[in-house]
Amino acid sequence: MHRIVRRTPLSPNVTRLEVEARRIAETRAPGQFVIVQRTLESERIPLTIADAEPAAGVITLVVQAVGKSTRELVAMQEGEAIATVCGPLGRPTELIERGHALCVGGGVGTAVVHPIAQGLHRRGVRVTSVIGGRSREWVIYEAELRRLGEVVVCTDDGSYGRKGFVTDATRELLARGEVDIVYAVGPVPMMRAVAELTRPLKVHTIVSLNPIMVDGTGMCGGCRVDVGGKTMFACVDGPEFDGHLVDFDLLADRLQTYRAHEQNLMQGHACHIGLPTS
Ligand SMILES: Cc1cc2nc3c(=O)[nH]c(=O)nc-3n(C[C@H](O)[C@H](O)[C@H](O)COP(=O)(O)OP(=O)(O)OC[C@H]3O[C@@H](n4cnc5c(N)ncnc54)[C@H](O)[C@@H]3O)c2cc1C
Ligand code: FES
């Protein structure tokens, strides 16, 4: 069992959970994830390890409440325990050793970008983060990323930072010609748009894919993605891939696979923490 030691709401539907998981905290690397089951009967859901405190034996998960399982998870309170936390899974991020990295985070993807920016900063790489949210209250992890380098905040409605998508600020930063690599994590259309910006400039771009994961061990095939014409499993070959090689059409289709099923589950779910149910 993995006790929740701290629970912090970050935005209207994103919650940070700091969870006891000593061995994972001691061994995790940037880019890796865990598979979490709230109870032994619950669905298995992959969540990126946003941070870790090895001395305290605690990992940080940042959860966006989008479906039944994530809503149940964020409804848990401090002191309650998650039944299983399996990991660290996935390949660690390919971190450059020197130069200038652009870390682009959209929505909850900003929390996923954080360990990557941390790992780069520790190596002495210059980090610039571009983070976005629909409006001010949806911007997360700004303070944490400011400790690691320059941060450009974008909001779709202009209520904070600059008005516009993260792709607008990314385009301008790329035009300065000082960027060696881009890491982009967020909604699939955002990652695809960033990859299309960097493709003509030949700037290596790593995206973190969020397909359907079931076992997390490469056995079930649930997380198939097409990268450079080859079938890969995001759980064992990823979750990060070269954004210029990913078949984003196929990925977008796969992410829709269980939408109807999820909506059916949500119809029978009464939210106790004030979130909308559709
Ligand atoms: C590897 C990986 C790990 C993940 N791990 C977790 C996890 O640990 N926990 C979790 O809850 N979820 C996780 N996710 C889920 C995923 O990040 C979210 O579903 C996704 O970010 C949607 O966020 P949102 O609804 O806030 O997006 P939105 O609020 O719709 O968008 C956020 C921002 O993205 C930009 N954007 C959106 N659409 C576009 C577009 N068409 N063009 C350009 N820019 C755009 C804008 O700047 C916008 O403000 C993970 C995803 C990935 C890829
Ligand atoms: S989650 Fe089963 S193969 Fe990747």
Coordinates of C-alpha atoms and ligand atoms in Angstrom, one line a residue:
M1 CA 0.0 0.0 0.0
H2 CA 1.2 3.5 -0.8
R3 CA 0.1 6.3 1.5
I4 CA -0.7 9.7 0.1
V5 CA 1.4 12.1 2.3
R6 CA 0.3 15.3 0.6
R7 CA -2.5 16.3 -1.7
T8 CA -2.4 19.7 -3.5
P9 CA -5.0 20.9 -6.0
L10 CA -3.0 22.7 -8.8
S11 CA -5.7 23.8 -11.2
P12 CA -9.5 23.2 -11.6
N13 CA -9.0 19.6 -12.5
V14 CA -5.3 18.8 -11.9
T15 CA -4.1 17.5 -8.5
R16 CA -0.7 16.8 -7.2
L17 CA -0.4 13.6 -5.1
E18 CA 2.8 12.9 -3.1
V19 CA 2.8 9.2 -2.5
E20 CA 5.1 6.8 -0.5
A21 CA 7.0 4.6 -2.9
R22 CA 10.6 4.3 -1.6
R23 CA 12.2 2.1 -4.2
I24 CA 10.7 4.0 -7.1
A25 CA 11.8 7.3 -5.5
E26 CA 15.4 6.0 -5.3
T27 CA 15.7 4.6 -8.8
R28 CA 13.4 6.7 -11.1
A29 CA 14.9 8.7 -14.0
P30 CA 13.3 11.6 -16.0
G31 CA 10.7 10.4 -18.4
Q32 CA 9.7 7.2 -16.5
F33 CA 6.2 6.5 -15.3
V34 CA 4.3 4.2 -12.9
I35 CA 1.1 2.2 -13.3
V36 CA -1.3 2.9 -10.5
Q37 CA -4.3 0.9 -9.2
R38 CA -6.3 2.7 -6.6
T39 CA -7.7 -0.6 -5.3
L40 CA -6.9 -4.1 -6.4
E41 CA -10.1 -4.1 -8.4
S42 CA -9.4 -0.7 -10.1
E43 CA -8.3 0.0 -13.6
R44 CA -4.5 0.3 -14.2
I45 CA -3.6 3.8 -15.2
P46 CA -0.1 5.1 -16.2
L47 CA 1.1 8.3 -14.7
T48 CA 4.4 10.1 -15.2
I49 CA 6.7 10.5 -12.1
A50 CA 6.7 14.3 -12.0
D51 CA 9.3 14.4 -9.1
A52 CA 10.8 12.3 -6.3
E53 CA 12.4 12.8 -2.9
P54 CA 14.6 9.7 -2.4
A55 CA 15.4 10.6 1.2
A56 CA 11.7 10.7 2.1
G57 CA 10.8 7.8 -0.1
V58 CA 8.1 9.8 -1.9
I59 CA 7.2 10.3 -5.5
T60 CA 5.0 13.0 -7.0
L61 CA 2.2 12.2 -9.4
V62 CA 0.2 15.0 -11.1
V63 CA -3.2 13.7 -12.1
Q64 CA -5.7 15.3 -14.5
A65 CA -9.2 14.2 -13.6
V66 CA -10.6 13.2 -17.0
G67 CA -12.3 9.9 -16.6
K68 CA -13.6 7.5 -13.9
S69 CA -10.3 6.3 -12.6
T70 CA -8.5 9.6 -12.5
R71 CA -11.5 11.2 -10.8
E72 CA -11.5 8.5 -8.1
L73 CA -7.8 8.9 -7.6
V74 CA -7.9 12.7 -7.1
A75 CA -10.8 12.3 -4.7
M76 CA -8.5 10.4 -2.4
Q77 CA -7.3 12.3 0.7
E78 CA -4.0 12.6 2.6
G79 CA -3.5 9.5 4.8
E80 CA -5.4 7.2 2.4
A81 CA -3.4 4.6 0.5
I82 CA -3.2 3.6 -3.2
A83 CA -3.2 -0.2 -3.5
T84 CA -0.4 -0.6 -6.1
V85 CA 2.2 1.6 -7.7
C86 CA 4.3 -0.3 -10.2
G87 CA 7.5 1.1 -11.6
P88 CA 9.6 2.8 -12.6
L89 CA 8.5 1.8 -16.2
G90 CA 9.6 3.1 -19.6
R91 CA 12.9 4.3 -21.0
P92 CA 14.5 7.3 -19.3
T93 CA 14.5 10.5 -21.4
E94 CA 17.4 11.0 -23.8
L95 CA 19.0 14.0 -22.1
I96 CA 21.6 16.2 -24.0
E97 CA 24.8 17.0 -22.1
R98 CA 25.2 20.6 -23.2
G99 CA 23.5 23.3 -25.3
H100 CA 20.0 24.8 -25.1
A101 CA 16.9 22.8 -24.7
L102 CA 13.3 24.0 -25.2
C103 CA 10.8 22.2 -22.9
V104 CA 7.2 22.8 -24.1
G105 CA 4.4 21.7 -21.8
G106 CA 0.7 22.0 -22.5
G107 CA -1.9 21.5 -19.7
V108 CA -0.9 18.6 -17.4
G109 CA 1.9 17.9 -19.8
T110 CA 3.8 20.7 -18.0
A111 CA 4.2 18.5 -15.0
V112 CA 5.5 15.7 -17.2
V113 CA 8.1 18.2 -18.7
H114 CA 9.3 19.1 -15.2
P115 CA 11.5 16.0 -14.5
I116 CA 13.0 16.4 -18.0
A117 CA 13.9 20.0 -17.3
Q118 CA 15.3 19.0 -13.9
G119 CA 17.5 16.4 -15.5
L120 CA 18.8 18.8 -18.1
H121 CA 19.4 21.5 -15.5
R122 CA 21.4 19.1 -13.4
R123 CA 23.7 18.5 -16.4
G124 CA 24.3 22.2 -16.9
V125 CA 22.1 22.4 -20.0
R126 CA 20.4 25.8 -20.6
V127 CA 16.6 25.2 -20.2
T128 CA 13.9 27.4 -21.6
S129 CA 10.3 26.3 -20.8
V130 CA 7.2 27.3 -22.7
I131 CA 4.1 26.3 -20.7
G132 CA 0.4 26.8 -21.6
G133 CA -3.0 26.6 -20.2
R134 CA -6.5 27.7 -21.2
S135 CA -6.4 30.6 -18.7
R136 CA -4.5 31.7 -15.6
E137 CA -5.9 29.0 -13.2
W138 CA -4.9 26.2 -15.6
V139 CA -1.2 27.1 -15.6
I140 CA 0.8 24.7 -13.4
Y141 CA 4.4 24.1 -12.4
E142 CA 5.5 27.6 -13.2
A143 CA 7.4 28.2 -10.0
E144 CA 9.2 24.8 -10.2
L145 CA 10.3 25.4 -13.8
R146 CA 11.4 29.0 -13.0
R147 CA 14.0 27.5 -10.7
L148 CA 15.5 25.7 -13.7
G149 CA 15.6 28.5 -16.3
E150 CA 13.6 31.0 -18.3
V151 CA 9.9 30.4 -18.5
V152 CA 7.4 31.7 -21.1
V153 CA 3.8 31.4 -19.9
C154 CA 1.0 31.3 -22.6
T155 CA -2.7 31.4 -22.0
D156 CA -5.3 30.8 -24.7
D157 CA -7.4 33.7 -23.4
G158 CA -4.5 36.1 -22.5
S159 CA -5.5 36.1 -18.8
Y160 CA -1.9 35.5 -17.8
G161 CA 1.5 35.6 -19.6
R162 CA 1.2 36.0 -23.3
K163 CA -2.0 35.4 -25.2
G164 CA -1.9 32.4 -27.5
F165 CA -0.9 28.8 -27.8
V166 CA 2.5 27.4 -26.7
T167 CA 3.2 26.8 -30.3
D168 CA 3.2 30.6 -31.0
A169 CA 6.0 31.2 -28.4
T170 CA 7.8 28.1 -29.5
R171 CA 7.9 29.4 -33.1
E172 CA 9.4 32.7 -32.0
L173 CA 12.0 31.0 -29.8
L174 CA 13.0 28.6 -32.6
A175 CA 13.4 31.6 -35.0
R176 CA 16.2 32.9 -32.8
G177 CA 18.2 29.8 -33.9
E178 CA 19.7 28.9 -30.6
V179 CA 17.8 25.7 -29.8
D180 CA 19.5 22.3 -29.9
I181 CA 16.6 20.1 -28.9
V182 CA 12.9 20.4 -28.1
Y183 CA 11.0 18.2 -25.6
A184 CA 7.2 18.6 -26.0
V185 CA 4.5 17.1 -23.8
G186 CA 0.8 17.8 -23.8
P187 CA -2.3 17.2 -25.9
V188 CA -1.6 15.2 -29.1
P189 CA -2.5 18.2 -31.4
M190 CA 0.0 20.3 -29.5
M191 CA 2.9 17.8 -29.8
R192 CA 2.1 17.3 -33.5
A193 CA 2.1 21.1 -34.1
V194 CA 5.5 21.5 -32.3
A195 CA 6.9 18.6 -34.4
E196 CA 5.8 20.3 -37.5
L197 CA 7.5 23.6 -36.5
T198 CA 10.8 21.9 -35.9
R199 CA 10.8 19.5 -38.8
P200 CA 11.9 22.1 -41.5
L201 CA 14.5 23.4 -39.1
K202 CA 15.8 19.9 -38.4
V203 CA 15.7 20.5 -34.7
H204 CA 15.5 17.1 -32.9
T205 CA 12.2 16.9 -31.2
I206 CA 11.1 14.4 -28.5
V207 CA 7.4 13.9 -27.8
S208 CA 6.0 11.8 -24.9
L209 CA 3.2 9.6 -26.1
N210 CA 0.1 8.9 -24.1
P211 CA -1.5 5.8 -25.7
I212 CA -3.7 3.2 -24.0
M213 CA -1.5 1.3 -21.6
V214 CA -2.7 -1.9 -19.9
D215 CA 0.1 -4.1 -18.5
G216 CA 3.0 -1.7 -19.0
T217 CA 5.3 -4.6 -19.7
G218 CA 5.1 -5.0 -23.5
M219 CA 2.9 -8.1 -23.2
C220 CA -0.6 -6.9 -24.1
G221 CA -0.1 -4.7 -27.1
G222 CA -2.5 -2.1 -25.8
C223 CA 0.0 0.8 -26.3
R224 CA 1.0 0.2 -29.9
V225 CA 2.3 3.3 -31.8
D226 CA 3.7 3.6 -35.2
V227 CA 7.1 5.3 -35.3
G228 CA 9.0 5.6 -38.5
G229 CA 6.8 2.9 -40.1
K230 CA 7.6 0.4 -37.3
T231 CA 5.2 -0.8 -34.6
M232 CA 6.5 0.2 -31.2
F233 CA 5.1 -0.3 -27.7
A234 CA 5.0 3.0 -25.8
C235 CA 5.5 1.3 -22.4
V236 CA 8.7 -0.5 -23.2
D237 CA 10.1 1.3 -26.3
G238 CA 9.0 4.7 -25.0
P239 CA 7.1 6.7 -23.8
E240 CA 9.2 9.2 -25.6
F241 CA 9.9 9.1 -29.3
D242 CA 11.2 11.2 -32.2
G243 CA 8.3 13.5 -32.9
H244 CA 9.2 13.7 -36.6
L245 CA 8.7 9.9 -37.0
V246 CA 5.4 9.5 -35.1
D247 CA 2.2 8.6 -36.9
F248 CA 0.0 11.2 -35.1
D249 CA -3.2 10.2 -37.1
L250 CA -3.0 6.7 -35.8
L251 CA -2.3 7.8 -32.3
A252 CA -5.3 10.2 -32.2
D253 CA -7.5 7.3 -33.4
R254 CA -6.2 5.0 -30.7
L255 CA -6.8 7.5 -28.0
Q256 CA -10.5 7.6 -29.0
T257 CA -10.9 3.8 -28.7
Y258 CA -12.4 3.7 -25.3
R259 CA -14.2 7.1 -25.3
A260 CA -17.7 5.7 -25.5
H261 CA -16.9 3.1 -22.8
E262 CA -15.5 5.8 -20.6
Q263 CA -18.6 8.0 -21.1
N264 CA -20.8 5.1 -20.1
L265 CA -18.8 4.6 -16.9
M266 CA -19.0 8.3 -16.1
Q267 CA -22.8 8.3 -16.4
G268 CA -23.0 6.1 -13.3
H269 CA -20.4 8.1 -11.4
A270 CA -21.4 10.8 -8.9
C271 CA -18.5 13.2 -8.4
H272 CA -17.9 14.2 -4.8
I273 CA -15.3 16.8 -5.4
G274 CA -17.3 19.2 -7.6
L275 CA -15.9 18.2 -11.0
P276 CA -18.3 18.1 -14.0
T277 CA -19.2 14.6 -15.0
S278 CA -19.1 15.0 -18.8
Ligands
LIG1 C1 3.8 11.0 -21.8 C2 2.6 11.5 -21.2 C3 2.4 11.3 -19.9 C4 1.3 11.8 -19.3 N1 1.2 11.7 -18.0 C5 0.1 12.1 -17.4 C6 0.1 12.2 -16.0 O1 1.1 11.9 -15.3 N2 -1.1 12.6 -15.4 C7 -2.1 13.0 -16.2 O2 -3.2 13.3 -15.6 N3 -2.1 13.0 -17.5 C8 -1.0 12.6 -18.1 N4 -0.9 12.7 -19.5 C9 -2.1 13.2 -20.3 C10 -2.0 14.4 -21.2 O3 -0.9 15.3 -21.0 C11 -3.3 15.3 -21.2 O4 -4.4 14.5 -21.6 C12 -3.1 16.5 -22.1 O5 -2.1 17.3 -21.7 C13 -4.4 17.3 -22.2 O6 -4.3 18.4 -21.3 P1 -5.4 19.5 -21.2 O7 -6.8 18.9 -21.3 O8 -5.1 20.3 -20.1 O9 -5.2 20.3 -22.6 P2 -5.8 21.7 -23.0 O10 -6.1 22.5 -21.8 O11 -6.8 21.5 -24.0 O12 -4.5 22.4 -23.7 C14 -3.4 22.8 -22.9 C15 -2.5 23.8 -23.8 O13 -1.9 23.1 -24.9 C16 -1.8 23.9 -26.0 N5 -2.7 23.4 -27.1 C17 -3.8 22.7 -27.0 N6 -4.3 22.4 -28.2 C18 -3.4 22.9 -29.1 C19 -3.3 22.9 -30.5 N7 -4.3 22.3 -31.3 N8 -2.3 23.5 -31.1 C20 -1.3 24.1 -30.4 N9 -1.3 24.1 -29.0 C21 -2.4 23.5 -28.4 C22 -2.4 25.3 -25.6 O14 -1.3 26.1 -25.3 C23 -3.2 25.0 -24.4 O15 -3.3 26.1 -23.5 C24 0.3 12.4 -20.1 C25 0.5 12.6 -21.4 C26 1.6 12.2 -21.9 C27 1.9 12.5 -23.4
FES2 S1 0.8 -1.5 -22.1 FE1 0.7 -3.5 -22.7 S2 2.2 -3.6 -24.3 FE2 2.4 -1.7 -23.5

